[in-house]
Short mmCIF file of C-alpha atoms in Angstrom, two decimals:
data_model
loop_
_atom_site.label_atom_id
_atom_site.label_comp_id
_atom_site.label_asym_id
_atom_site.label_seq_id
_atom_site.Cartn_x
_atom_site.Cartn_y
_atom_site.Cartn_z
CA MET A 1 32.24 16.88 55.95
CA LYS A 2 35.12 18.46 57.90
CA GLU A 3 36.99 15.17 57.81
CA THR A 4 36.60 14.96 54.03
CA THR A 5 37.80 18.50 53.46
CA SER A 6 40.89 17.82 55.58
CA LEU A 7 41.94 14.96 53.30
CA GLY A 8 44.46 15.29 50.50
CA VAL A 9 43.92 14.63 46.81
CA SER A 10 44.21 10.85 47.03
CA GLY A 11 41.86 10.65 50.01
CA ARG A 12 39.25 12.79 48.29
CA ILE A 13 39.41 10.64 45.14
CA ALA A 14 38.98 7.48 47.23
CA ALA A 15 36.03 8.99 49.11
CA ALA A 16 34.39 10.02 45.83
CA PHE A 17 34.73 6.60 44.14
CA GLN A 18 34.31 4.14 47.02
CA SER A 19 30.50 4.32 46.96
CA ASN A 20 29.94 5.72 43.48
CA ALA A 21 27.74 3.69 41.13
CA LEU A 22 30.01 4.59 38.20
CA THR A 23 33.02 2.82 39.68
CA PRO A 24 31.97 -0.75 38.80
CA LEU A 25 30.89 0.50 35.39
CA LEU A 26 34.35 1.96 34.79
CA ALA A 27 35.92 -1.32 35.90
CA ILE A 28 33.76 -3.30 33.45
CA VAL A 29 34.62 -0.86 30.65
CA ALA A 30 38.35 -1.29 31.37
CA LEU A 31 37.96 -5.07 31.27
CA LEU A 32 36.00 -5.02 28.00
CA LEU A 33 38.47 -2.63 26.36
CA GLY A 34 41.30 -4.97 27.27
CA LEU A 35 39.51 -7.98 25.81
CA PHE A 36 38.79 -5.95 22.68
CA ALA A 37 42.46 -5.04 22.39
CA VAL A 38 43.54 -8.68 22.72
CA MET A 39 41.21 -9.67 19.86
CA VAL A 40 42.04 -6.85 17.41
CA THR A 41 45.72 -6.16 18.09
CA PRO A 42 47.90 -7.69 15.33
CA ARG A 43 50.19 -10.45 16.57
CA GLU A 44 53.76 -10.55 15.34
CA GLU A 45 57.08 -11.93 16.48
CA GLU A 46 58.96 -8.64 16.53
CA PRO A 47 57.98 -4.95 16.80
CA GLN A 48 57.34 -3.15 13.53
CA ILE A 49 60.29 -0.83 12.87
CA ASN A 50 59.74 1.85 10.26
CA VAL A 51 63.01 1.66 8.30
CA THR A 52 62.40 2.78 4.73
CA MET A 53 64.82 1.47 2.12
CA ALA A 54 64.73 1.64 -1.65
CA ASN A 55 66.72 0.08 -4.47
CA VAL A 56 67.32 2.39 -7.44
CA LEU A 57 68.02 0.30 -10.58
CA ILE A 58 69.73 2.17 -13.42
CA PRO A 59 70.04 0.00 -16.57
CA PHE A 60 73.12 0.59 -18.75
CA PRO A 61 72.82 -2.05 -21.52
CA GLY A 62 76.08 -3.40 -22.90
CA ALA A 63 78.36 -1.74 -20.33
CA SER A 64 80.89 -3.64 -18.23
CA SER A 65 80.80 -3.48 -14.45
CA VAL A 66 83.79 -1.11 -14.42
CA ASP A 67 82.07 1.30 -16.81
CA VAL A 68 78.85 1.05 -14.81
CA GLN A 69 80.74 1.93 -11.63
CA ASN A 70 82.65 4.90 -13.06
CA MET A 71 79.97 6.36 -15.35
CA VAL A 72 76.73 5.62 -13.48
CA ALA A 73 77.09 4.36 -9.91
CA ARG A 74 79.45 7.03 -8.53
CA PRO A 75 77.63 10.03 -10.06
CA ALA A 76 74.32 8.55 -8.90
CA GLU A 77 75.61 8.23 -5.32
CA GLN A 78 76.59 11.91 -5.35
CA ALA A 79 73.13 12.89 -6.63
CA LEU A 80 71.26 10.76 -4.10
CA SER A 81 73.38 12.03 -1.20
CA GLN A 82 71.45 15.33 -1.48
CA ILE A 83 68.34 13.70 0.05
CA ALA A 84 67.62 14.78 3.62
CA GLY A 85 67.23 12.10 6.27
CA ILE A 86 69.44 9.45 4.65
CA GLU A 87 71.32 7.02 6.89
CA HIS A 88 73.62 5.78 4.14
CA THR A 89 73.80 5.06 0.41
CA TYR A 90 75.81 2.34 -1.27
CA SER A 91 75.94 0.93 -4.78
CA VAL A 92 76.65 -2.33 -6.58
CA ALA A 93 77.91 -2.26 -10.17
CA ARG A 94 76.91 -5.19 -12.36
CA PRO A 95 77.35 -5.72 -16.08
CA GLY A 96 74.62 -3.59 -17.65
CA MET A 97 73.07 -2.48 -14.36
CA ALA A 98 73.81 -0.17 -11.40
CA VAL A 99 71.96 -0.98 -8.17
CA LEU A 100 71.93 1.77 -5.55
CA THR A 101 70.48 1.11 -2.11
CA VAL A 102 69.23 4.13 -0.17
CA GLN A 103 68.45 3.65 3.52
CA PHE A 104 66.64 6.42 5.37
CA GLN A 105 66.95 7.13 9.05
CA VAL A 106 64.71 5.27 11.48
CA GLY A 107 61.40 7.03 11.89
CA VAL A 108 61.26 8.81 8.52
CA PRO A 109 57.75 8.09 7.17
CA ARG A 110 57.73 5.81 4.14
CA THR A 111 55.65 8.13 1.92
CA GLU A 112 57.75 11.17 2.76
CA ALA A 113 60.99 9.26 2.12
CA LEU A 114 59.86 8.06 -1.31
CA VAL A 115 58.67 11.54 -2.28
CA ARG A 116 62.12 12.92 -1.44
CA LEU A 117 63.77 10.16 -3.47
CA TYR A 118 61.62 10.75 -6.55
CA ASP A 119 62.10 14.53 -6.28
CA VAL A 120 65.89 14.18 -6.34
CA LEU A 121 65.79 11.69 -9.24
CA ASN A 122 63.53 13.97 -11.29
CA ALA A 123 65.61 17.05 -10.49
CA ASN A 124 68.83 15.33 -11.60
CA GLN A 125 67.73 13.80 -14.88
CA ASP A 126 70.61 15.63 -16.61
CA TRP A 127 73.33 14.20 -14.37
CA LEU A 128 74.46 11.92 -17.23
CA PRO A 129 74.90 12.68 -20.94
CA ARG A 130 71.73 11.92 -22.88
CA GLU A 131 73.64 9.89 -25.48
CA LEU A 132 75.35 7.64 -22.93
CA GLY A 133 72.71 4.92 -23.29
CA THR A 134 71.37 4.60 -19.74
CA LEU A 135 67.67 3.92 -19.33
CA THR A 136 65.15 5.46 -16.92
CA PRO A 137 65.91 4.61 -13.25
CA ILE A 138 63.56 2.15 -11.56
CA VAL A 139 62.74 2.60 -7.85
CA LYS A 140 61.82 -0.45 -5.78
CA PRO A 141 60.92 0.45 -2.16
CA LYS A 142 61.72 -2.04 0.60
CA GLY A 143 60.42 -2.29 4.14
CA ILE A 144 59.46 -4.60 6.98
CA ASP A 145 56.30 -5.66 5.14
CA ASP A 146 58.39 -7.08 2.28
CA VAL A 147 59.39 -9.97 4.57
CA PRO A 148 57.18 -12.97 3.66
CA VAL A 149 54.76 -14.19 6.33
CA LEU A 150 54.28 -17.52 4.54
CA GLY A 151 56.46 -19.72 2.37
CA ILE A 152 54.83 -22.55 0.37
CA THR A 153 57.13 -25.04 -1.36
CA LEU A 154 55.79 -27.08 -4.27
CA TRP A 155 57.58 -30.35 -5.04
CA SER A 156 56.79 -33.78 -6.40
CA ARG A 157 57.84 -37.27 -5.40
CA ASP A 158 58.29 -38.15 -9.07
CA ALA A 159 60.82 -35.28 -9.40
CA ALA A 160 58.77 -33.03 -11.67
CA SER A 161 60.82 -30.34 -13.42
CA GLY A 162 61.00 -26.77 -12.21
CA ALA A 163 59.18 -25.58 -15.33
CA GLU A 164 56.18 -27.83 -14.60
CA LEU A 165 56.11 -26.77 -10.96
CA GLU A 166 56.33 -23.12 -12.00
CA ARG A 167 53.22 -23.40 -14.19
CA VAL A 168 51.26 -24.75 -11.21
CA ALA A 169 52.73 -22.07 -8.94
CA HIS A 170 51.58 -19.26 -11.23
CA ALA A 171 48.06 -20.66 -11.18
CA VAL A 172 48.19 -20.79 -7.37
CA GLU A 173 49.49 -17.19 -7.26
CA SER A 174 46.34 -15.76 -8.81
CA GLU A 175 44.21 -17.65 -6.28
CA LEU A 176 46.22 -16.54 -3.24
CA LYS A 177 46.27 -12.89 -4.33
CA ALA A 178 42.50 -12.84 -3.82
CA VAL A 179 42.93 -13.60 -0.09
CA ALA A 180 42.21 -10.56 2.05
CA GLY A 181 45.30 -9.02 3.65
CA THR A 182 47.87 -10.34 1.17
CA ARG A 183 50.07 -7.85 -0.67
CA GLU A 184 52.58 -9.63 -2.92
CA VAL A 185 52.59 -13.28 -3.98
CA GLN A 186 55.71 -14.34 -5.87
CA THR A 187 57.28 -17.57 -7.08
CA LEU A 188 60.97 -18.24 -6.47
CA GLY A 189 63.02 -20.86 -8.26
CA GLY A 190 61.08 -21.23 -11.51
CA PRO A 191 63.10 -20.95 -14.70
CA GLY A 192 60.43 -19.06 -16.65
CA ARG A 193 59.23 -19.62 -20.22
CA ALA A 194 60.89 -18.29 -23.35
CA VAL A 195 61.24 -18.88 -27.09
CA HIS A 196 64.81 -20.03 -27.80
CA VAL A 197 66.38 -19.12 -31.13
CA TRP A 198 69.41 -21.27 -32.05
CA LEU A 199 71.15 -19.62 -35.02
CA ASP A 200 72.79 -21.71 -37.75
CA PRO A 201 75.97 -19.88 -38.93
CA VAL A 202 76.15 -21.83 -42.22
CA ARG A 203 72.61 -20.90 -43.28
CA LEU A 204 73.19 -17.27 -42.22
CA ARG A 205 76.20 -17.05 -44.55
CA GLU A 206 74.34 -18.75 -47.39
CA ARG A 207 71.51 -16.20 -47.27
CA GLY A 208 73.64 -13.17 -46.45
CA VAL A 209 71.96 -12.37 -43.09
CA ASP A 210 74.12 -10.81 -40.38
CA VAL A 211 73.37 -11.32 -36.69
CA LEU A 212 73.00 -7.59 -35.89
CA ALA A 213 70.34 -7.07 -38.58
CA LEU A 214 68.56 -10.21 -37.41
CA ARG A 215 68.51 -8.95 -33.81
CA GLN A 216 67.13 -5.56 -34.88
CA ALA A 217 64.42 -7.19 -37.00
CA LEU A 218 63.43 -9.44 -34.10
CA ALA A 219 63.19 -6.50 -31.68
CA ALA A 220 61.25 -4.34 -34.14
CA SER A 221 58.74 -7.11 -34.83
CA ASN A 222 57.96 -7.67 -31.13
CA ALA A 223 56.24 -4.30 -30.59
CA ALA A 224 52.84 -2.68 -30.87
CA MET A 225 52.20 1.05 -30.89
CA PRO A 226 49.48 3.55 -31.81
CA SER A 227 49.78 4.84 -35.36
CA GLY A 228 47.01 7.43 -35.54
CA ALA A 229 43.23 7.74 -35.70
CA VAL A 230 40.51 7.94 -38.36
CA LEU A 231 37.01 9.36 -38.33
CA ASP A 232 34.25 6.73 -38.51
CA ALA A 233 31.60 8.80 -40.30
CA GLY A 234 29.34 5.80 -40.98
CA ALA A 235 28.43 5.30 -37.35
CA ALA A 236 25.22 6.62 -35.84
CA THR A 237 27.30 9.24 -34.06
CA PRO A 238 30.64 10.09 -35.74
CA GLN A 239 33.55 8.96 -33.60
CA MET A 240 37.32 8.63 -33.76
CA LEU A 241 38.81 5.14 -34.07
CA SER A 242 42.39 4.62 -32.89
CA ILE A 243 44.70 2.56 -35.08
CA GLU A 244 47.53 0.36 -33.77
CA THR A 245 50.18 -1.33 -35.87
CA GLY A 246 52.27 -4.33 -34.96
CA GLU A 247 51.71 -7.00 -32.33
CA PHE A 248 53.65 -8.96 -29.78
CA LEU A 249 55.13 -12.33 -30.60
CA ARG A 250 53.16 -15.04 -28.82
CA SER A 251 54.49 -18.44 -29.99
CA GLU A 252 57.39 -20.11 -31.75
CA GLU A 253 55.38 -20.07 -34.97
CA ASP A 254 55.11 -16.28 -34.83
CA VAL A 255 58.86 -16.03 -34.30
CA GLY A 256 59.62 -18.45 -37.12
CA ASP A 257 57.49 -16.51 -39.61
CA LEU A 258 59.53 -13.30 -39.17
CA VAL A 259 61.29 -12.02 -42.27
CA VAL A 260 64.90 -11.27 -41.35
CA GLY A 261 66.37 -10.57 -44.80
CA VAL A 262 66.21 -11.02 -48.57
CA SER A 263 68.26 -13.51 -50.57
CA LYS A 264 68.10 -13.88 -54.37
CA GLY A 265 64.90 -11.86 -54.47
CA LEU A 266 63.13 -14.06 -51.96
CA PRO A 267 62.34 -13.33 -48.31
CA VAL A 268 64.39 -15.11 -45.69
CA TYR A 269 62.34 -16.38 -42.76
CA LEU A 270 63.87 -16.85 -39.33
CA ARG A 271 62.92 -20.54 -39.28
CA GLU A 272 65.19 -21.05 -42.32
CA VAL A 273 68.33 -19.86 -40.55
CA ALA A 274 67.64 -20.92 -36.95
CA ARG A 275 66.12 -23.65 -34.84
CA ILE A 276 63.23 -22.27 -32.76
CA GLU A 277 61.92 -23.95 -29.62
CA MET A 278 59.53 -22.99 -26.83
CA GLY A 279 60.83 -24.06 -23.46
CA ALA A 280 62.18 -23.05 -20.11
CA GLN A 281 64.67 -20.23 -19.72
CA LEU A 282 68.15 -20.82 -18.41
CA PRO A 283 67.65 -21.01 -14.62
CA GLN A 284 68.83 -17.98 -12.64
CA ARG A 285 68.28 -19.67 -9.26
CA TYR A 286 67.52 -23.15 -7.99
CA VAL A 287 65.25 -24.40 -5.21
CA TRP A 288 65.70 -27.92 -3.86
CA PHE A 289 63.62 -29.63 -1.21
CA THR A 290 64.72 -32.46 1.08
CA PRO A 291 61.69 -33.84 2.95
CA GLY A 292 62.07 -35.39 6.38
CA GLU A 293 60.12 -38.24 7.90
CA GLY A 294 57.63 -35.78 9.37
CA THR A 295 56.80 -34.52 5.88
CA LEU A 296 56.73 -37.86 4.06
CA GLY A 297 55.13 -39.98 6.76
CA ALA A 298 56.41 -43.33 7.99
CA GLU A 299 55.28 -45.33 4.93
CA ALA A 300 56.60 -42.92 2.33
CA ALA A 301 59.83 -42.47 4.28
CA ALA A 302 60.44 -46.21 4.02
CA VAL A 303 60.20 -46.01 0.21
CA THR A 304 62.02 -42.71 -0.31
CA PRO A 305 65.73 -42.89 0.59
CA ALA A 306 66.90 -40.60 3.37
CA GLY A 307 68.35 -37.34 2.11
CA SER A 308 66.53 -37.44 -1.24
CA VAL A 309 66.54 -34.09 -3.02
CA PHE A 310 63.67 -32.96 -5.25
CA PRO A 311 63.35 -29.95 -7.58
CA ALA A 312 60.97 -27.37 -6.10
CA VAL A 313 59.63 -23.84 -6.33
CA THR A 314 58.61 -21.65 -3.40
CA ILE A 315 55.66 -19.25 -3.30
CA THR A 316 56.20 -16.34 -0.89
CA VAL A 317 53.29 -14.32 0.52
CA THR A 318 53.65 -10.88 2.13
CA LYS A 319 50.97 -9.02 4.06
CA LYS A 320 49.67 -5.49 3.84
CA PRO A 321 50.85 -2.98 6.48
CA GLY A 322 48.84 -3.17 9.68
CA GLU A 323 47.31 -6.58 8.92
CA ASN A 324 47.41 -9.36 11.49
CA ALA A 325 50.06 -11.87 10.40
CA VAL A 326 48.19 -14.69 12.16
CA ASP A 327 44.91 -14.01 10.32
CA VAL A 328 46.60 -13.63 6.91
CA SER A 329 48.56 -16.85 7.38
CA ARG A 330 45.47 -18.83 8.39
CA ALA A 331 43.42 -17.44 5.51
CA VAL A 332 46.11 -18.39 2.98
CA ARG A 333 46.39 -21.88 4.48
CA ASP A 334 42.62 -22.34 4.22
CA ARG A 335 42.62 -21.15 0.62
CA LEU A 336 45.52 -23.44 -0.21
CA ALA A 337 43.62 -26.43 1.17
CA THR A 338 40.74 -25.78 -1.25
CA LEU A 339 43.15 -25.82 -4.22
CA SER A 340 44.37 -29.39 -3.66
CA ASN A 341 43.43 -31.79 -6.47
CA THR A 342 41.99 -28.88 -8.46
CA VAL A 343 44.49 -26.16 -9.30
CA ILE A 344 47.26 -28.19 -7.64
CA PRO A 345 47.53 -31.67 -9.25
CA SER A 346 47.46 -34.71 -7.00
CA ASN A 347 51.09 -35.60 -7.79
CA ILE A 348 52.42 -32.26 -6.49
CA GLU A 349 53.00 -31.80 -2.77
CA THR A 350 52.66 -28.51 -0.87
CA THR A 351 54.81 -28.00 2.21
CA ILE A 352 54.72 -24.90 4.44
CA THR A 353 58.40 -24.07 4.88
CA ARG A 354 57.82 -20.73 6.63
CA ASP A 355 54.82 -19.60 8.66
CA TYR A 356 55.45 -16.30 10.38
CA GLY A 357 51.83 -16.18 11.57
CA GLU A 358 51.98 -19.55 13.31
CA THR A 359 55.24 -18.78 15.11
CA ALA A 360 53.97 -15.31 16.07
CA ALA A 361 50.74 -16.76 17.52
CA GLU A 362 52.65 -19.49 19.35
CA LYS A 363 55.06 -17.06 20.98
CA ALA A 364 52.34 -14.52 21.80
CA ASN A 365 50.18 -17.22 23.40
CA LYS A 366 53.17 -18.50 25.35
CA LEU A 367 53.92 -15.03 26.70
CA ILE A 368 50.25 -14.48 27.57
CA GLN A 369 50.36 -17.73 29.55
CA LYS A 370 53.47 -16.47 31.36
CA LEU A 371 51.66 -13.21 32.05
CA ALA A 372 48.70 -15.08 33.56
CA PHE A 373 51.07 -17.26 35.60
CA ALA A 374 52.89 -14.20 36.95
CA THR A 375 49.58 -12.55 37.88
CA GLY A 376 48.35 -15.69 39.62
CA SER A 377 51.61 -16.02 41.54
CA VAL A 378 51.29 -12.45 42.82
CA ILE A 379 47.68 -13.05 43.92
CA LEU A 380 48.66 -16.23 45.80
CA LEU A 381 51.51 -14.42 47.51
CA ILE A 382 49.17 -11.63 48.66
CA GLY A 383 46.72 -14.26 49.88
CA PHE A 384 49.35 -15.88 52.10
CA ALA A 385 50.60 -12.52 53.41
CA LEU A 386 47.38 -10.52 53.97
CA GLY A 387 44.42 -12.80 53.47
CA ARG A 388 42.01 -14.14 50.90
CA ARG A 389 39.85 -11.02 50.62
CA GLU A 390 42.86 -8.75 50.16
CA ALA A 391 44.27 -11.11 47.53
CA VAL A 392 41.03 -10.92 45.53
CA ILE A 393 41.06 -7.11 45.65
CA VAL A 394 44.71 -6.91 44.50
CA GLY A 395 44.08 -9.53 41.81
CA VAL A 396 41.12 -7.65 40.36
CA ALA A 397 43.11 -4.39 40.42
CA VAL A 398 46.06 -6.01 38.61
CA ILE A 399 43.82 -7.62 35.98
CA LEU A 400 42.05 -4.32 35.31
CA THR A 401 45.42 -2.56 35.07
CA LEU A 402 46.69 -5.10 32.53
CA THR A 403 43.55 -4.94 30.38
CA ALA A 404 43.56 -1.14 30.40
CA THR A 405 47.28 -1.17 29.51
CA LEU A 406 46.66 -3.55 26.60
CA PHE A 407 44.03 -1.20 25.22
CA ALA A 408 46.33 1.81 25.66
CA SER A 409 49.12 -0.13 23.91
CA TRP A 410 46.80 -0.90 20.97
CA ALA A 411 45.69 2.74 20.80
CA TRP A 412 49.36 3.79 20.81
CA GLY A 413 49.97 1.61 17.75
CA PHE A 414 51.88 -1.30 19.26
CA THR A 415 51.33 -4.91 18.24
CA LEU A 416 51.27 -8.01 20.42
CA ASN A 417 54.85 -9.22 20.10
CA ARG A 418 57.53 -10.63 22.33
CA VAL A 419 58.82 -7.20 23.36
CA SER A 420 55.46 -5.61 24.23
CA LEU A 421 54.33 -8.69 26.18
CA PHE A 422 57.69 -8.89 27.93
CA ALA A 423 57.13 -5.30 29.02
CA LEU A 424 53.88 -6.33 30.74
CA ILE A 425 55.50 -9.37 32.40
CA PHE A 426 58.41 -7.20 33.49
CA SER A 427 56.07 -4.60 35.00
CA ILE A 428 53.84 -7.07 36.91
CA GLY A 429 55.98 -6.67 40.00
CA ILE A 430 55.69 -2.87 39.76
CA LEU A 431 52.00 -2.72 38.84
CA VAL A 432 50.90 -4.50 42.02
CA ASP A 433 52.75 -2.07 44.30
CA ASP A 434 50.08 0.64 44.27
CA ALA A 435 47.19 -1.74 44.93
CA ILE A 436 49.17 -3.63 47.60
CA VAL A 437 50.13 -0.44 49.45
CA VAL A 438 46.54 0.82 49.48
CA VAL A 439 45.01 -2.53 50.49
CA GLU A 440 47.64 -3.19 53.14
CA ASN A 441 47.09 0.21 54.73
CA ILE A 442 43.30 -0.27 54.73
CA HIS A 443 43.91 -3.66 56.36
CA ARG A 444 46.16 -2.05 59.00
CA HIS A 445 43.64 0.74 59.81
CA GLN A 446 40.89 -1.86 60.14
CA GLN A 447 42.93 -3.70 62.76
CA LEU A 448 43.83 -0.48 64.59
CA THR A 449 40.20 0.74 64.74
CA PRO A 450 38.04 -2.39 64.55
CA HIS A 451 34.88 -0.53 65.54
CA ALA A 452 35.12 2.07 62.74
CA THR A 453 33.28 1.50 59.47
CA LEU A 454 35.16 0.86 56.22
CA LYS A 455 33.48 3.91 54.71
CA ASP A 456 35.36 6.07 57.23
CA ILE A 457 38.57 4.03 57.24
CA ILE A 458 39.21 3.86 53.47
CA PRO A 459 39.63 7.61 52.67
CA ARG A 460 41.98 8.10 55.67
CA ALA A 461 43.99 4.98 54.80
CA VAL A 462 44.33 5.93 51.12
CA ASP A 463 45.21 9.52 51.98
CA GLU A 464 47.91 8.40 54.39
CA VAL A 465 49.85 6.53 51.68
CA GLY A 466 48.64 8.59 48.70
CA GLY A 467 51.55 11.03 48.58
CA PRO A 468 54.34 8.42 48.79
CA THR A 469 52.51 6.18 46.30
CA ILE A 470 52.22 9.00 43.75
CA LEU A 471 55.86 9.95 44.25
CA ALA A 472 57.07 6.35 43.93
CA THR A 473 55.03 5.82 40.75
CA LEU A 474 56.34 9.00 39.12
CA THR A 475 59.89 8.03 40.10
CA VAL A 476 59.59 4.65 38.37
CA ILE A 477 58.09 6.30 35.27
CA ALA A 478 60.92 8.86 35.23
CA ALA A 479 63.45 6.02 35.37
CA LEU A 480 61.84 4.01 32.54
CA LEU A 481 60.60 6.66 30.13
CA PRO A 482 64.00 7.89 28.84
CA MET A 483 64.47 4.48 27.20
CA ALA A 484 61.74 5.47 24.72
CA PHE A 485 63.98 8.20 23.28
CA VAL A 486 66.89 5.95 22.33
CA SER A 487 67.88 6.62 18.71
CA GLY A 488 68.76 4.12 16.00
CA LEU A 489 67.22 0.72 15.41
CA MET A 490 67.17 -0.18 19.09
CA GLY A 491 64.91 2.78 19.91
CA PRO A 492 61.75 1.58 18.09
CA TYR A 493 62.58 -2.04 18.94
CA MET A 494 62.77 -1.46 22.72
CA SER A 495 60.22 1.37 22.95
CA PRO A 496 57.30 -0.93 23.98
CA ILE A 497 59.11 -1.66 27.27
CA PRO A 498 59.31 1.91 28.66
CA ILE A 499 56.03 3.08 27.11
CA ASN A 500 53.92 0.07 28.13
CA SER A 501 55.47 0.00 31.59
CA SER A 502 54.90 3.73 32.09
CA LEU A 503 51.30 3.47 30.87
CA GLY A 504 50.74 0.53 33.19
CA MET A 505 52.18 2.39 36.17
CA ALA A 506 49.98 5.44 35.54
CA LEU A 507 46.87 3.28 35.12
CA SER A 508 47.68 1.23 38.22
CA LEU A 509 47.85 4.45 40.23
CA VAL A 510 44.43 5.55 38.93
CA ILE A 511 42.89 2.14 39.65
CA ALA A 512 44.46 2.02 43.13
CA PHE A 513 42.75 5.32 44.04
CA THR A 514 39.38 4.58 42.39
CA VAL A 515 38.51 0.90 41.91
CA THR A 516 40.50 -0.50 44.84
CA PRO A 517 38.60 1.56 47.50
CA TRP A 518 35.29 0.46 45.96
CA LEU A 519 36.41 -3.19 46.04
CA ALA A 520 37.54 -2.79 49.66
#
């Protein structure tokens, strides 16, 4: 009892845990928490950096890019510069449209940033004359989750048109949106469908129809709006029925039946002065696909000339915030496989041109293998230097430290990515120091007093090196932790290194004073 009371803090902790029945239970809990963290932590290539951006679209129909810049873009920049927490604001003036990009500082929460943006837009609705002709601004937020995790390219060996591929892609979109974890599913490269009206100038002159009146009649006919309500007194319980007038144009026949004027007392239909066709819009972007031998296979590659280019469309899939990119990617792939020869015709090929989940899983698994290799190397080195029993003790302590650190990293909000795993690999050499120092000193005391029992040796051995071990651990943490407060984009990107390493050092110290004496 006197010997125990003469020990320091580290010696007392070792004496309390070396024969305690709770010690192995705590070790098992640390191991299970680490395995749980490995299973539930989202896997990604890069750390998630909270950089909120938003595009503010201000339509100005009919205006040139110079007018858009002078009348809309510059005043809008001055109004948006009032928002607190903005990194920078810049604008692009296009014919009929001003596009302003607002980037907030790193770390500003997305919801708070968008609330500030909408508040400033609503408070400055009078910043332009009401009669200028600008329309209501449209806000489109952007963030890290807008980057697609999967890209699916549809193409056909018989060179199907982009319009045909787009129809299939839209059918696939509705199926993929039902997959859990997906956020936005969009098709890139399709021309879109539209009703084309080709005016005949000779017939317009014959019937006295001007183009401006025709355009106004076409716009007015393609609208539906509420026109009032009537009381239905004949029902069992009197109720109000809403009345709507007008309807949207749905086909080329509806467009052709529009009355656009009167000539010689007779109505002039649009089909009489124009050629009307339903077809693809004028393409705004093109997607081409050049398959390699790995995509076509050896037999098809022999038939298809090298470097062949096929029209294509690409379906992009983004994930919801916090979802595991690997799980979302696999679920979409599985769903896509069930659509072959049903929603996707047999003559249309599907090629995965981007799979963020697969690359993230591959790199995470590779780094986990490196982590296991580094841990095994340390255990073998301890075995050669101190002995087999000491190597087992240090190895168990290191494994428990890593599993507890993985759980703490998950609880902190980090994902399994190349930076967070690199932090663990980087800290392997530091994490083993505490366990090695404790085990080596127990080994030395055992050789100095071979007749003493381990129960008496362990508290004295741990207490002898406890102070320097605590000081050395705190010194390393003090050297690493300031990296977590770096500002700008590099701060959140590199923060897993100092935080994970510091957590690992603190946990290795706790395990060295509790589990290691019990193992010894």
